[in-house]
mmCIF file of C-alpha atoms in Angstrom:
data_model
loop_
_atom_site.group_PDB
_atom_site.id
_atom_site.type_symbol
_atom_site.label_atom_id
_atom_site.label_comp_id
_atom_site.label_asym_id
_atom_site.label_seq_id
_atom_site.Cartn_x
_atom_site.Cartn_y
_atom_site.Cartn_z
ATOM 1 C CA UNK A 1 -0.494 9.459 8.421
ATOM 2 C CA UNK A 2 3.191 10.290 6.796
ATOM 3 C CA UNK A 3 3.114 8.446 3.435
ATOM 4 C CA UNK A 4 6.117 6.563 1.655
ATOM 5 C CA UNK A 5 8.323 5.540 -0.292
ATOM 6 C CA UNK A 6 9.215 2.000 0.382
ATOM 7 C CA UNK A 7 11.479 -0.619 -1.412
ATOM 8 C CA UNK A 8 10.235 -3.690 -0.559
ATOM 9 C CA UNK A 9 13.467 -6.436 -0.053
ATOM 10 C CA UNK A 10 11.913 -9.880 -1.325
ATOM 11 C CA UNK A 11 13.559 -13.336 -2.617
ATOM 12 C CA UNK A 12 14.822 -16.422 -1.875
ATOM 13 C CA UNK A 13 14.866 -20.325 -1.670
ATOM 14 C CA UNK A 14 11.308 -20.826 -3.146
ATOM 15 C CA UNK A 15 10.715 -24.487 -1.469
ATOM 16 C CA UNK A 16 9.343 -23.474 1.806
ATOM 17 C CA UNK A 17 8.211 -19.874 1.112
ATOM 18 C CA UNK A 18 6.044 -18.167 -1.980
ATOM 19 C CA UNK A 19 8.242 -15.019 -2.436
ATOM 20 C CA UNK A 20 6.367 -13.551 -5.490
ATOM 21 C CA UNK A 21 3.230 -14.135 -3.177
ATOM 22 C CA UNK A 22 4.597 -12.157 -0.081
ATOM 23 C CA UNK A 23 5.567 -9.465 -1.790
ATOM 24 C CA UNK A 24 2.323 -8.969 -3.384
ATOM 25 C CA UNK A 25 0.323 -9.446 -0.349
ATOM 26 C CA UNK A 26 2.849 -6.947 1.250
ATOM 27 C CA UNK A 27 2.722 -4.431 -1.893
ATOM 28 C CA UNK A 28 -1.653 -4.566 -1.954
ATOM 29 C CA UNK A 29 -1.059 -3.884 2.185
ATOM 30 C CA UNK A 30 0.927 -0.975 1.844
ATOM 31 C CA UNK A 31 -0.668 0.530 -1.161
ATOM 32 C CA UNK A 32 -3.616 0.274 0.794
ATOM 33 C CA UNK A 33 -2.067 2.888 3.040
ATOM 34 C CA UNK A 34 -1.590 5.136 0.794
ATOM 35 C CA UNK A 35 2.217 4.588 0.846
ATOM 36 C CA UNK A 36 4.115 3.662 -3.085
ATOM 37 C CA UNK A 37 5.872 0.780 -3.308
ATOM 38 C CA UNK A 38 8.677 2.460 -5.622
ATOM 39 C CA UNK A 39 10.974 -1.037 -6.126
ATOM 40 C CA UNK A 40 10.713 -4.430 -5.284
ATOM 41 C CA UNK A 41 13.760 -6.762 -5.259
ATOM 42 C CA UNK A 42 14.205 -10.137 -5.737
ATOM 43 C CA UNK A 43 18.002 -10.506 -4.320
ATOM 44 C CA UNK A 44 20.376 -8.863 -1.895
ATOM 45 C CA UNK A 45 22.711 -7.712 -4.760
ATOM 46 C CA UNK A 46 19.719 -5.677 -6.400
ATOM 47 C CA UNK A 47 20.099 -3.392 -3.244
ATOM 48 C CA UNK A 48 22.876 -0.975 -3.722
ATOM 49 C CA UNK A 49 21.406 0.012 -7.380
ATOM 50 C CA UNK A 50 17.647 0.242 -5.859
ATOM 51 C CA UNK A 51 18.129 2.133 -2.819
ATOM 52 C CA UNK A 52 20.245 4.736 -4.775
ATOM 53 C CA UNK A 53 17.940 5.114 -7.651
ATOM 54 C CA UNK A 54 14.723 5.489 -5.971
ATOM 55 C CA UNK A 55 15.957 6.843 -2.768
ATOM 56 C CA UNK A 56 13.269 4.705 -0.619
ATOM 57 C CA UNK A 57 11.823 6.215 2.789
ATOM 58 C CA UNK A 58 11.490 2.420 4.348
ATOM 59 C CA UNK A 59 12.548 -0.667 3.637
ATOM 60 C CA UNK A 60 10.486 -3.554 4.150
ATOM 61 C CA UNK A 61 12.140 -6.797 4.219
ATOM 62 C CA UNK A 62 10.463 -10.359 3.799
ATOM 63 C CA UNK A 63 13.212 -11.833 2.407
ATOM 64 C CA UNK A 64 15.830 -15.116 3.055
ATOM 65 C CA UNK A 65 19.200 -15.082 1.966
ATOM 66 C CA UNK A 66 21.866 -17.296 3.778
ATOM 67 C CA UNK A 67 24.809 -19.276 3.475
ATOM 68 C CA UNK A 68 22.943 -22.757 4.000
ATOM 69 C CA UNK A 69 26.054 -24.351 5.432
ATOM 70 C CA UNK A 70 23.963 -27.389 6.519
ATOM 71 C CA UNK A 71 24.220 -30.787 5.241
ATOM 72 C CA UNK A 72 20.383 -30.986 4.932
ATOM 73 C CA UNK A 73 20.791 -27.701 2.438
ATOM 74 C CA UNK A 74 23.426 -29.881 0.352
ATOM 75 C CA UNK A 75 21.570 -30.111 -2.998
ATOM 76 C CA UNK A 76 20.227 -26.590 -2.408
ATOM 77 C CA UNK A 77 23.250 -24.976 -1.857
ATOM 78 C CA UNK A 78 24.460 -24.413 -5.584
ATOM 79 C CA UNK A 79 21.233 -22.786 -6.282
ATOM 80 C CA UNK A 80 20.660 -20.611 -3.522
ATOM 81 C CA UNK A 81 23.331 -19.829 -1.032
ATOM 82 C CA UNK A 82 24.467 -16.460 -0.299
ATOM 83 C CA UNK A 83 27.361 -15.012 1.204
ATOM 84 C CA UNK A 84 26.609 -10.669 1.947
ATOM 85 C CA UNK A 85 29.322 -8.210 0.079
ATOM 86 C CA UNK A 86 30.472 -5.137 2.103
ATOM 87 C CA UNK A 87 28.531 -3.407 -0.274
ATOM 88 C CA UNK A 88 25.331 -5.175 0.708
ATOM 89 C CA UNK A 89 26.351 -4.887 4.764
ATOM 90 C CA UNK A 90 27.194 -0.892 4.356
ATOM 91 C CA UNK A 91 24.447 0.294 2.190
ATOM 92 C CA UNK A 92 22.052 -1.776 4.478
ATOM 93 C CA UNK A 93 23.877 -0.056 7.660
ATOM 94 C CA UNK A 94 23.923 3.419 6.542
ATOM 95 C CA UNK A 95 20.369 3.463 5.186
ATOM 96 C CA UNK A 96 19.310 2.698 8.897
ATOM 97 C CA UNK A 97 21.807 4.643 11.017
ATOM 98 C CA UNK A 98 21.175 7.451 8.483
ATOM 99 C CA UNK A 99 17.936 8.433 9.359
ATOM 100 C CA UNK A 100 16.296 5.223 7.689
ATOM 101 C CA UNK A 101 13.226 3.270 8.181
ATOM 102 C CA UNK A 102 13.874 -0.481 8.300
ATOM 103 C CA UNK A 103 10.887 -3.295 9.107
ATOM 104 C CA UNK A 104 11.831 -6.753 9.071
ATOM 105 C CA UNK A 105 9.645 -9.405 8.981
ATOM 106 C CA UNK A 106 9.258 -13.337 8.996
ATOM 107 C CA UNK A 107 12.458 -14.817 7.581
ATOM 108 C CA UNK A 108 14.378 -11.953 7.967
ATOM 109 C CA UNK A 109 16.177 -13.069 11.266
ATOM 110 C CA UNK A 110 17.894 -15.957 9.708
ATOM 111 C CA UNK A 111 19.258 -13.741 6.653
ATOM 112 C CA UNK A 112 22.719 -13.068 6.227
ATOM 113 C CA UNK A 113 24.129 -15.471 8.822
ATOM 114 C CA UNK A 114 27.560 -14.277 7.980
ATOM 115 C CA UNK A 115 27.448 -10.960 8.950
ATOM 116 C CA UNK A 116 26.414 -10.562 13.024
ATOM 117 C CA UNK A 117 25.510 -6.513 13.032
ATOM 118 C CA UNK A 118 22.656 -7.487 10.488
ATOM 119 C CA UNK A 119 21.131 -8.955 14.014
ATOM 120 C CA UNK A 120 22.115 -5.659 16.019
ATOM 121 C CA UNK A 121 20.170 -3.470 13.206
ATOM 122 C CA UNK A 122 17.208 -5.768 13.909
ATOM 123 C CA UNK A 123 17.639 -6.913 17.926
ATOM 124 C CA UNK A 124 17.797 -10.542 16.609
ATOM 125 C CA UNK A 125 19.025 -13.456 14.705
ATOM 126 C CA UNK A 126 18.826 -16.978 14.377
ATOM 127 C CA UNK A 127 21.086 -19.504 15.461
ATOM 128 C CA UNK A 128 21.741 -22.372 13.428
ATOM 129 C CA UNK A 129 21.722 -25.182 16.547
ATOM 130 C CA UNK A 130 19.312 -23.331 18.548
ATOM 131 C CA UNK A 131 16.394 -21.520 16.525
ATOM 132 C CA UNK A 132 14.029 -23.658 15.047
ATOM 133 C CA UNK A 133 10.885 -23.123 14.124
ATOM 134 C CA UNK A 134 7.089 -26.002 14.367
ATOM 135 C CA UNK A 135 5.512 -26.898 11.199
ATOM 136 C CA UNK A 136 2.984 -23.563 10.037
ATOM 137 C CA UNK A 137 -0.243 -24.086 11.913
ATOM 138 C CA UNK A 138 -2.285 -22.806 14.759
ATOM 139 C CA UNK A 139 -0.568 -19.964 17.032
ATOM 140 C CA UNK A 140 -1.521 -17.731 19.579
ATOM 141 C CA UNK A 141 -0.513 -14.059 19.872
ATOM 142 C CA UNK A 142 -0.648 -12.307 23.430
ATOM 143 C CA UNK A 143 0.289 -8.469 23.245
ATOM 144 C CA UNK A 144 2.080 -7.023 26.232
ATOM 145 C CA UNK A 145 0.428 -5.953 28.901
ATOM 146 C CA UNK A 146 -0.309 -2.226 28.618
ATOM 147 C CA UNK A 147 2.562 -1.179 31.262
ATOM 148 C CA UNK A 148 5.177 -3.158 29.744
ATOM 149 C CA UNK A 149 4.932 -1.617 26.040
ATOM 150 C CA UNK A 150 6.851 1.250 26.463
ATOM 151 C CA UNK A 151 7.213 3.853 24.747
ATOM 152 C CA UNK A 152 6.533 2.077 21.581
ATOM 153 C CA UNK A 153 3.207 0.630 22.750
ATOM 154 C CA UNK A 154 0.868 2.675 20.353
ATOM 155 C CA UNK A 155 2.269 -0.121 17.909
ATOM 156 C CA UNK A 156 -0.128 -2.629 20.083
ATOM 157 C CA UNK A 157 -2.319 -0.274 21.908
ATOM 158 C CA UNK A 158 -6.317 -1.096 21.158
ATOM 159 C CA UNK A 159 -5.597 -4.236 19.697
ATOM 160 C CA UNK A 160 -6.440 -7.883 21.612
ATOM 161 C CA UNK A 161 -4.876 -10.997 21.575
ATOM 162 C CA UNK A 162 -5.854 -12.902 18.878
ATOM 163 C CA UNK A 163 -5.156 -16.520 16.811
ATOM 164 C CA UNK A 164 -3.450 -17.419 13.389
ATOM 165 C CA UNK A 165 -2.216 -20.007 11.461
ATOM 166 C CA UNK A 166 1.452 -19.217 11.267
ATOM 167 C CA UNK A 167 4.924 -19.943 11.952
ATOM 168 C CA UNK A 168 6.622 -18.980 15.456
ATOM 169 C CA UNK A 169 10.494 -18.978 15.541
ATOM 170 C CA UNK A 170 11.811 -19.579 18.184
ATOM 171 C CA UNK A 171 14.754 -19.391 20.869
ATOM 172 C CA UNK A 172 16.700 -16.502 18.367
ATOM 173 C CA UNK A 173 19.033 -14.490 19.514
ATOM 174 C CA UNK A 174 17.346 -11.408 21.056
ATOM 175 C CA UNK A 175 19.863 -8.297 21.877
ATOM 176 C CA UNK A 176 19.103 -7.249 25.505
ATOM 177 C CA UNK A 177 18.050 -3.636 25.163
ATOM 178 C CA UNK A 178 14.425 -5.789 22.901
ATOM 179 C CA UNK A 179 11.239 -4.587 24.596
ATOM 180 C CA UNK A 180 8.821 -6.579 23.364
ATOM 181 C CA UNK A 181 5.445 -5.662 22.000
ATOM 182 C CA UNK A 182 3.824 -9.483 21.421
ATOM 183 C CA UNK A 183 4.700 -12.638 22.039
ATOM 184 C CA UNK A 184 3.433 -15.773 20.365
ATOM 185 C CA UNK A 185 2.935 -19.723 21.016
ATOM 186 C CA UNK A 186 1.064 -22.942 19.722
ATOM 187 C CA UNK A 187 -1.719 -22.917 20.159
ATOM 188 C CA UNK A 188 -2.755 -24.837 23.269
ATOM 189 C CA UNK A 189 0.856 -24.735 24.434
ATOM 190 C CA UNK A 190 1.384 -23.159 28.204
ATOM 191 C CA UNK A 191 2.183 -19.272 28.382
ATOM 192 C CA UNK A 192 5.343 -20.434 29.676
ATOM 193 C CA UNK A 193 6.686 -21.397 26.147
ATOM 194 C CA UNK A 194 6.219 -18.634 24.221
ATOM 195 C CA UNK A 195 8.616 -16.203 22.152
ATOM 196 C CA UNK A 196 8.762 -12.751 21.433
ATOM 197 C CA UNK A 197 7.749 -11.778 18.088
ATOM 198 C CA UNK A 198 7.345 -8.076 18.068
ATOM 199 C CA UNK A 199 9.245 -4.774 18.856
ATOM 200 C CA UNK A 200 10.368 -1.580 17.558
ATOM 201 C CA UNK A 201 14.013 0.574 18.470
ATOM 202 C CA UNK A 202 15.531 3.159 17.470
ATOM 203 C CA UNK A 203 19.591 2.695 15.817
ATOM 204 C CA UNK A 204 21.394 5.367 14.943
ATOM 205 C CA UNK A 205 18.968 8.005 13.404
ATOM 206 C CA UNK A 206 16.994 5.407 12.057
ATOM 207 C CA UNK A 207 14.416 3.315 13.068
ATOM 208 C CA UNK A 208 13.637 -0.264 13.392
ATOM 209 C CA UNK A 209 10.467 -2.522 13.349
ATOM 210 C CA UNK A 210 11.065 -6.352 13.427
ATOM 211 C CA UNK A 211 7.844 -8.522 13.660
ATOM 212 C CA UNK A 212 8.275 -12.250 13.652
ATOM 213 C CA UNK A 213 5.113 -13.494 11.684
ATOM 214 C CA UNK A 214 3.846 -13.786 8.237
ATOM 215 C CA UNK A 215 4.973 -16.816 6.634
ATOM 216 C CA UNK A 216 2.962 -16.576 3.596
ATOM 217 C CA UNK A 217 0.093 -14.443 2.209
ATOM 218 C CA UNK A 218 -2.938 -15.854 4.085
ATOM 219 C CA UNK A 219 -0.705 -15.285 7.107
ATOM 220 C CA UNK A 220 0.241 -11.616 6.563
ATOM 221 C CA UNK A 221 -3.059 -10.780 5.576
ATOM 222 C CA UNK A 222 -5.305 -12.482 8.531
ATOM 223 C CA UNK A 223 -6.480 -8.826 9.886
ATOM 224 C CA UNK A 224 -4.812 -8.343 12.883
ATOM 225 C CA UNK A 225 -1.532 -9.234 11.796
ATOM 226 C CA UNK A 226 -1.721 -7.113 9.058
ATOM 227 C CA UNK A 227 -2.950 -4.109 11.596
ATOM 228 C CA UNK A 228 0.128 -4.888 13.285
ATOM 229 C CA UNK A 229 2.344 -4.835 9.606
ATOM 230 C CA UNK A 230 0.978 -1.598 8.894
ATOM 231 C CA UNK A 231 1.593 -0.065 12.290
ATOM 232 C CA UNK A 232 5.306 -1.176 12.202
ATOM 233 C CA UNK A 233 5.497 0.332 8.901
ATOM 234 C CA UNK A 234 3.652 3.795 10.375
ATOM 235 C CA UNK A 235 5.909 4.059 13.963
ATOM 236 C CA UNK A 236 9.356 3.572 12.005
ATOM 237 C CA UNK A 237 8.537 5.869 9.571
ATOM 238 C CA UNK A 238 7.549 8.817 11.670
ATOM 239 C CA UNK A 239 10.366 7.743 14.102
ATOM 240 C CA UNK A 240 12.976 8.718 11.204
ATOM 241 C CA UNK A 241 14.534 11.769 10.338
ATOM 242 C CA UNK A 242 13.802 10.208 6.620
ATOM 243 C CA UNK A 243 9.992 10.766 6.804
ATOM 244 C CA UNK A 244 9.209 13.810 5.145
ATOM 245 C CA UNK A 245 6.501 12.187 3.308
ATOM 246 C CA UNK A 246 5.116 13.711 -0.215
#
């Protein structure tokens, strides 16, 4: 297995999500690969400066920065609120198209709501008005059937379908080229009503991985979903031109 160097993209509104939390569940993961977490940062603006002084294989992102034009966000605004800087938008951009490894998980659809190729990088983003997401609980995670994977499907291949206790979003806006890998419901809900969660592409030179769960650390680290972490964080890595390893 290619090891790493991966800055891992963190922070964010701390009422509905334990950011220092993720990010150490997601560091102890990785490590555990034998990859090196070389930065860790708490806000979009930390970006530019991190990726150019540690010059990071991957990025993994579990972060949730957004403008929060809502009423319902009106006393949170002040606090947290972000709006992206063409700085932010190109260094993101060129790390990926450049040969990069990117994998985006959990929240990381709904970031940056002001800039729309954030949602081409990953093949998806949520719409304020038409995402949503059901309280954290119960879920059930049904991989794609074996000739339906792709060429991507090692990501999936061996595992089984399995249940969590996570958070599903759902109806995002998902580019049309997405294969998916796994899909994911409430549990007890009908087959019918459930949304894509999983799936890996190639932009530019670079590669992407975007998985849908892990809203906090019990969720990334129930076993499977964590499998499924590390083997996003494996494809995109030898899928770049970026992974000479060390």
């Amino acid at each position: 297995m290619t090891k790493a160097r991966i800055l891992l993209a963190s922070g964010g509104p701390t009422y509905a999500h334990d950011h220092a939390a993720t990010a150490a569940a997601l560091t102890t993961l990785l490590e555990q690969d034998g990859h090196t977490v070389v930065a860790v940062t708490e806000h979009p603006d930390e970006l530019p400066a991190a990726i150019e002084r540690v010059s990071p294989d991957a990025i993994v992102a579990h972060m949730l920065w957004w403008r929060m034009l809502a009423d319902r966000y009106d006393e949170l605004r002040p606090t947290w609120a972000y709006e992206s800087s063409t700085e932010v938008r190109n260094v993101l951009h060129n790390f990926v198209v450049d040969g990069g490894a990117m994998v985006a998980l959990h929240t990381s659809t709904i970031c940056f709501d002001d800039w729309p190729e954030w949602g081409e990088l990953l093949g998806a983003h949520w719409v304020w008005d038409q995402s949503f997401h059901p309280p954290l609980g119960p879920v059930s995670v049904r991989l794609a059937a074996f000739d339906e994977r792709g060429s991507v499907g090692e990501v999936v291949d061996g595992l089984a379908d399995y249940d969590t206790s996570d958070e599903v979003y759902m109806q995002l806006d998902i580019r049309g080229d997405v294969v998916p890998l796994a899909f994911a419901r409430l549990a007890n809900a009908p087959v019918t009503d459930e949304h894509p969660i999983l799936w890996c592409r190639s932009v530019g030179r670079g590669a992407v991985a975007q998985f849908g769960l892990g809203h906090d650390a019990g969720a990334l680290m129930h076993p499977t979903t964590a499998e499924l972490v590390r083997r996003c964080v494996a494809w995109a890595i030898r899928s770049t031109d970026a992974s000479s390893g060390y």
